[in-house]
Coordinates of C-alpha atoms in Angstrom, one line a residue:
M53 CA -29.6 -2.6 -10.7
E54 CA -26.0 -3.8 -10.9
E55 CA -25.3 -6.8 -8.6
T56 CA -22.2 -7.1 -6.5
S57 CA -20.8 -9.9 -4.3
Q58 CA -19.0 -7.3 -2.2
P59 CA -20.5 -5.6 0.9
S60 CA -21.4 -1.9 0.8
S61 CA -20.0 0.5 3.4
T62 CA -23.1 0.1 5.5
D63 CA -22.9 -3.8 5.7
S64 CA -21.5 -5.5 8.7
E65 CA -19.0 -7.3 6.5
F66 CA -17.5 -4.0 5.2
Q67 CA -13.8 -3.6 6.1
I68 CA -11.1 -1.1 5.8
F69 CA -7.5 -2.3 5.5
S70 CA -3.8 -1.5 5.0
S71 CA -1.0 -3.7 4.0
T72 CA 2.4 -3.4 5.7
R73 CA 5.7 -5.2 5.7
Y74 CA 7.1 -7.4 8.5
D75 CA 10.9 -7.4 8.0
L76 CA 13.4 -8.3 10.7
N77 CA 15.9 -6.0 9.0
L78 CA 13.8 -3.0 10.0
E79 CA 14.7 -3.7 13.7
N80 CA 18.2 -2.2 12.8
C81 CA 16.8 0.6 10.7
E82 CA 16.8 4.0 12.6
A83 CA 14.7 5.6 9.8
N84 CA 11.8 3.3 10.8
N85 CA 12.0 4.0 14.6
P86 CA 9.7 7.1 14.6
F87 CA 6.8 4.9 13.4
N88 CA 6.8 2.5 16.3
H89 CA 5.4 2.3 19.8
P90 CA 6.9 3.5 21.9
Q91 CA 8.2 6.2 19.5
G92 CA 11.9 5.7 18.8
S93 CA 11.9 2.0 19.6
S94 CA 12.9 -0.6 17.0
S95 CA 10.2 -2.7 15.2
P96 CA 10.0 -5.1 12.3
F97 CA 6.8 -3.4 11.0
Y98 CA 7.3 -0.9 8.2
M99 CA 5.9 2.6 8.9
L100 CA 3.3 1.1 11.2
R101 CA 2.1 4.4 12.7
Y102 CA 1.2 5.7 9.2
H103 CA -0.7 2.5 8.5
R104 CA -2.7 3.0 11.7
D105 CA -3.3 6.6 10.8
R106 CA -4.7 5.8 7.3
M107 CA -7.0 3.2 8.7
L108 CA -8.2 5.6 11.4
N109 CA -8.9 8.3 8.7
A110 CA -10.9 5.8 6.7
A111 CA -12.8 4.6 9.8
Q112 CA -13.7 8.2 10.6
H113 CA -14.8 8.9 7.1
F114 CA -17.1 5.8 6.9
G115 CA -18.4 6.3 10.5
L116 CA -17.0 3.1 11.9
E117 CA -17.2 4.1 15.5
R118 CA -15.9 0.9 17.1
A119 CA -13.0 0.9 14.7
C120 CA -12.2 4.5 15.6
A121 CA -12.3 3.5 19.3
R122 CA -9.8 0.7 18.8
L123 CA -7.4 2.7 16.6
G124 CA -7.6 6.2 18.2
N125 CA -4.9 8.0 20.3
D126 CA -1.6 6.6 21.6
M127 CA -3.1 3.9 23.7
G128 CA -5.0 2.6 20.6
F129 CA -1.8 2.5 18.7
K130 CA -0.1 0.6 21.5
S131 CA -2.8 -2.0 21.7
F132 CA -2.8 -2.2 17.9
T133 CA 0.9 -2.9 17.9
Q134 CA 0.6 -5.5 20.6
L135 CA -2.3 -7.3 18.8
L136 CA -0.1 -7.6 15.7
Q137 CA 2.7 -9.1 17.7
Q138 CA 0.4 -11.5 19.5
R139 CA -1.3 -12.6 16.3
L140 CA 2.0 -13.4 14.6
S141 CA 3.2 -15.3 17.7
E142 CA 0.0 -17.4 17.6
L143 CA 0.4 -18.1 13.9
N144 CA 4.1 -19.1 14.2
G145 CA 4.7 -22.8 13.7
P146 CA 8.0 -24.8 13.9
D147 CA 11.0 -22.9 12.6
H148 CA 8.9 -19.7 12.5
C149 CA 7.0 -21.1 9.5
L150 CA 3.4 -20.1 8.8
D151 CA 1.0 -22.7 7.4
P152 CA -0.9 -21.1 4.5
L153 CA -4.0 -23.2 5.4
K154 CA -3.8 -21.9 9.0
V155 CA -3.8 -18.3 7.9
G156 CA -6.4 -18.8 5.2
R157 CA -4.0 -18.4 2.2
P158 CA -4.0 -21.9 0.6
E159 CA -2.5 -20.5 -2.7
F160 CA 0.9 -20.1 -1.0
D161 CA 3.5 -22.6 0.0
M162 CA 4.9 -22.6 3.6
F163 CA 6.6 -19.3 4.2
S164 CA 8.7 -18.0 7.1
L165 CA 8.7 -15.1 9.4
K166 CA 12.4 -15.4 9.6
S167 CA 12.6 -13.4 6.4
V168 CA 9.9 -11.0 5.3
T169 CA 6.1 -11.1 5.3
Q170 CA 3.3 -9.0 3.9
L171 CA 0.6 -8.3 6.5
R172 CA -2.8 -7.3 5.3
I173 CA -4.6 -5.7 8.3
L174 CA -8.3 -5.4 8.2
I175 CA -10.8 -3.9 10.6
S176 CA -14.6 -4.3 10.4
R177 CA -17.5 -2.1 11.5
S178 CA -17.6 -4.1 14.8
G179 CA -14.0 -3.2 15.5
K180 CA -12.7 -6.7 14.9
I181 CA -9.1 -6.8 13.5
I182 CA -8.0 -9.6 11.2
I183 CA -4.4 -10.1 10.0
E184 CA -3.7 -12.0 6.8
P185 CA 0.1 -12.8 6.3
S186 CA 1.5 -13.7 2.9
P187 CA 5.0 -13.9 1.4
T188 CA 6.7 -11.0 -0.2
P189 CA 10.2 -10.6 -1.8
P190 CA 13.1 -9.1 0.1
V191 CA 14.1 -5.6 -0.8
P192 CA 17.1 -3.5 0.5
L193 CA 16.5 -0.9 3.2
S194 CA 17.4 1.8 0.7
S195 CA 14.2 0.9 -1.2
L196 CA 12.2 1.3 1.9
F197 CA 13.7 4.6 3.0
P198 CA 15.4 6.2 0.0
T199 CA 17.4 9.4 0.5
S200 CA 16.3 10.8 -2.9
L201 CA 14.3 9.9 -5.9
D202 CA 17.2 10.2 -8.3
P203 CA 16.9 7.6 -11.1
P204 CA 19.0 4.5 -10.4
A205 CA 22.1 4.0 -12.5
T206 CA 21.5 2.3 -15.8
G207 CA 21.5 -1.4 -15.5
S208 CA 21.6 -1.4 -11.6
V209 CA 17.9 -2.5 -11.2
Q210 CA 15.4 -4.3 -13.3
P211 CA 12.6 -1.6 -13.8
W212 CA 9.0 -2.5 -13.6
R213 CA 6.8 -2.1 -16.7
I214 CA 4.3 0.7 -16.1
L215 CA 1.1 0.7 -18.1
I216 CA -1.6 3.3 -18.4
D217 CA -5.2 2.2 -18.0
D218 CA -7.4 2.3 -21.1
E219 CA -10.5 3.7 -19.2
P220 CA -11.0 6.3 -16.6
T221 CA -11.8 5.3 -13.0
P222 CA -14.2 7.7 -11.3
S223 CA -13.0 9.1 -8.0
T224 CA -15.1 8.0 -5.0
P225 CA -14.5 7.5 -1.3
Y226 CA -13.5 4.0 -2.1
T227 CA -10.6 5.3 -4.2
R228 CA -9.6 7.8 -1.6
H229 CA -9.6 5.2 1.2
K230 CA -8.4 1.6 1.2
T231 CA -11.4 -0.8 1.7
V232 CA -12.3 -4.3 0.6
L233 CA -14.3 -2.7 -2.2
R234 CA -11.5 -3.1 -4.8
D235 CA -13.4 -3.6 -8.1
P236 CA -12.0 -0.5 -9.8
Y237 CA -8.4 -1.7 -9.2
T238 CA -9.2 -5.3 -10.1
D239 CA -10.8 -4.1 -13.3
A240 CA -7.9 -1.9 -14.2
R241 CA -5.4 -4.8 -13.7
S242 CA -7.7 -7.1 -15.8
R243 CA -7.9 -4.6 -18.7
S244 CA -4.1 -4.4 -18.6
G245 CA -3.6 -8.2 -18.6
I246 CA -1.9 -8.3 -15.2
S247 CA -2.7 -11.7 -13.8
S248 CA -0.4 -11.9 -10.8
F249 CA 0.7 -9.7 -8.0
A250 CA 4.2 -11.2 -8.3
H251 CA 4.7 -9.8 -11.9
P252 CA 6.9 -6.7 -12.1
V253 CA 4.2 -4.6 -13.8
E254 CA 1.8 -1.9 -12.6
V255 CA -1.1 -0.1 -14.2
I256 CA -1.7 3.6 -13.6
L257 CA -5.3 4.9 -13.2
F258 CA -6.7 8.3 -14.1
N259 CA -10.0 9.9 -13.2
S260 CA -12.9 11.1 -15.3
S261 CA -11.2 14.5 -15.8
G262 CA -8.1 12.9 -17.3
E263 CA -6.0 13.4 -14.1
I264 CA -3.6 10.6 -13.0
T265 CA -4.6 9.3 -9.6
E266 CA -2.4 6.4 -8.6
G267 CA -1.4 2.8 -9.5
S268 CA -3.6 -0.2 -8.8
L269 CA -1.3 -1.1 -5.9
T270 CA 0.9 1.9 -5.5
S271 CA 1.4 5.7 -5.4
V272 CA 3.2 7.1 -8.4
Y273 CA 5.8 9.9 -8.9
F274 CA 6.7 11.7 -12.1
L275 CA 9.7 14.0 -12.8
R276 CA 8.4 17.4 -14.0
G277 CA 11.1 20.0 -14.5
R278 CA 13.6 19.4 -11.8
R279 CA 11.1 18.2 -9.2
W280 CA 9.4 14.8 -8.6
V281 CA 5.6 15.2 -8.3
T282 CA 2.8 13.0 -7.2
P283 CA -0.9 13.5 -7.9
P284 CA -2.7 15.5 -5.3
V285 CA -5.4 13.9 -3.1
D286 CA -8.0 16.0 -4.9
S287 CA -7.4 13.9 -8.0
G288 CA -9.0 11.0 -6.2
G289 CA -6.3 8.5 -5.2
N290 CA -5.3 6.9 -1.9
Q291 CA -3.3 8.8 0.7
G292 CA -0.6 6.1 0.7
T293 CA 1.8 5.7 3.7
T294 CA 5.0 5.9 1.6
R295 CA 3.5 8.8 -0.4
R296 CA 2.9 10.7 2.9
W297 CA 6.5 9.9 4.0
A298 CA 8.0 11.1 0.6
L299 CA 6.0 14.4 0.8
E300 CA 7.0 15.0 4.4
K301 CA 10.7 14.4 3.6
G302 CA 10.5 16.8 0.7
L303 CA 11.4 14.1 -1.9
C304 CA 8.4 15.2 -4.0
E305 CA 5.5 17.7 -4.1
E306 CA 1.9 17.5 -5.1
R307 CA 0.9 18.5 -8.7
V308 CA -1.8 17.5 -11.1
V309 CA -0.5 15.1 -13.8
R310 CA -2.7 14.7 -16.9
V311 CA -2.8 11.4 -18.6
E312 CA -1.9 12.9 -22.0
E313 CA 1.3 14.3 -20.7
V314 CA 2.8 10.9 -19.7
S315 CA 5.4 9.8 -22.2
D316 CA 6.4 6.4 -23.5
G317 CA 9.7 5.4 -22.0
E318 CA 9.7 7.9 -19.2
G319 CA 11.0 6.8 -15.8
V320 CA 8.7 6.9 -12.8
W321 CA 8.8 5.7 -9.2
V322 CA 5.9 3.7 -7.7
S323 CA 5.7 3.0 -4.0
N324 CA 3.6 1.2 -1.4
G325 CA 3.6 0.2 2.3
V326 CA 5.0 -3.3 1.5
R327 CA 7.6 -3.0 -1.1
G328 CA 8.8 0.6 -0.6
F329 CA 9.9 2.5 -3.7
T330 CA 10.4 0.8 -7.1
W331 CA 11.7 2.2 -10.3
G332 CA 9.6 1.7 -13.5
I333 CA 9.5 2.6 -17.1
V334 CA 6.3 3.7 -18.8
S335 CA 5.2 1.5 -21.7
L336 CA 2.4 3.1 -23.7
N337 CA 2.5 0.7 -26.6
A338 CA 3.0 -2.6 -24.7
T339 CA 1.4 -5.8 -25.9
R340 CA -1.0 -6.8 -23.2

C-alpha cells in the first residue's frame, strides 16, 4: 500500500481551501462590488463570494456538514466575511505589518497589508476556518477584471512561460475541488522543474484521455478559431473563481482541448483568484 503523509478526505485533518487576494485598490473597483457582503458594497477581497461558493461546493461534495453550516446562505457569507476582517485585524502589527512567524509563514520576510496580500482560507471537517496570509505581487485592476481576452500588445507585458506536463494526471474529486491533497499538482511542478511559486512559469495538466484540464495553480484559456475556450469541468479540473467569472461574462466558452493540439509558441491566458489573468506563451521544447 502506498503511504502518504497527507490526510484522506475522511480524516479530521482534511481541509478544503481557496486562495483570494486582499488588495486595498479593490475598494475603489466597482467590478468587484457584486462579490461582497452586503452585495454592492466595496471590499478589499477579490471575488470573495465566488471563493465562498467554491468552498461550499467542495464541502457539500465531501460531506463536511459543519463546514456547510458555516458557509451556507447569506448569513453564512456575512459571518465568513466578518471572520476574515477580524482575523486580519488580529494579525496586524505596527504599521500594518504581519510577522511571518506569527502567521506561521517563516519563509517570508515581514510584509504589509497596506499593499496586497494572498489569503489562503482553509476550513476543516469540524468547521474551523484558518487564514494563512502571504505576500503577493501587485497587479493592475485590468488584470483582475479584464474587459476582453485579446492578446496584449507585443512588448507591453512579460509573458509567463507555459509548459505542458510530461505525464497525465487522472481526474478525481481532488482535482475537481481544491483540497489540501495537492500531490498531483506538486508532482507536475516537480517534473517541470518549477521550484518557486514566484517564478513566472506554469505547467498545464492533462487527464488520462489526453484532455487538457488546468494549470497547477491556474485555469487556462486557448484561442480556437475566433473564440477563447477553457476546458470543461468534465475534463476534470477545478471550477476556478476567475474561470467562472470569465464564462459568465462571455469572455470564453467551454470546449475540450486535447494535449496534442497545443502548439509551441501559441499565446494563452492563465488565471486564478489571487493574480487575476496573466498572459503566457507555450514552450513545448523548453529546457527544464
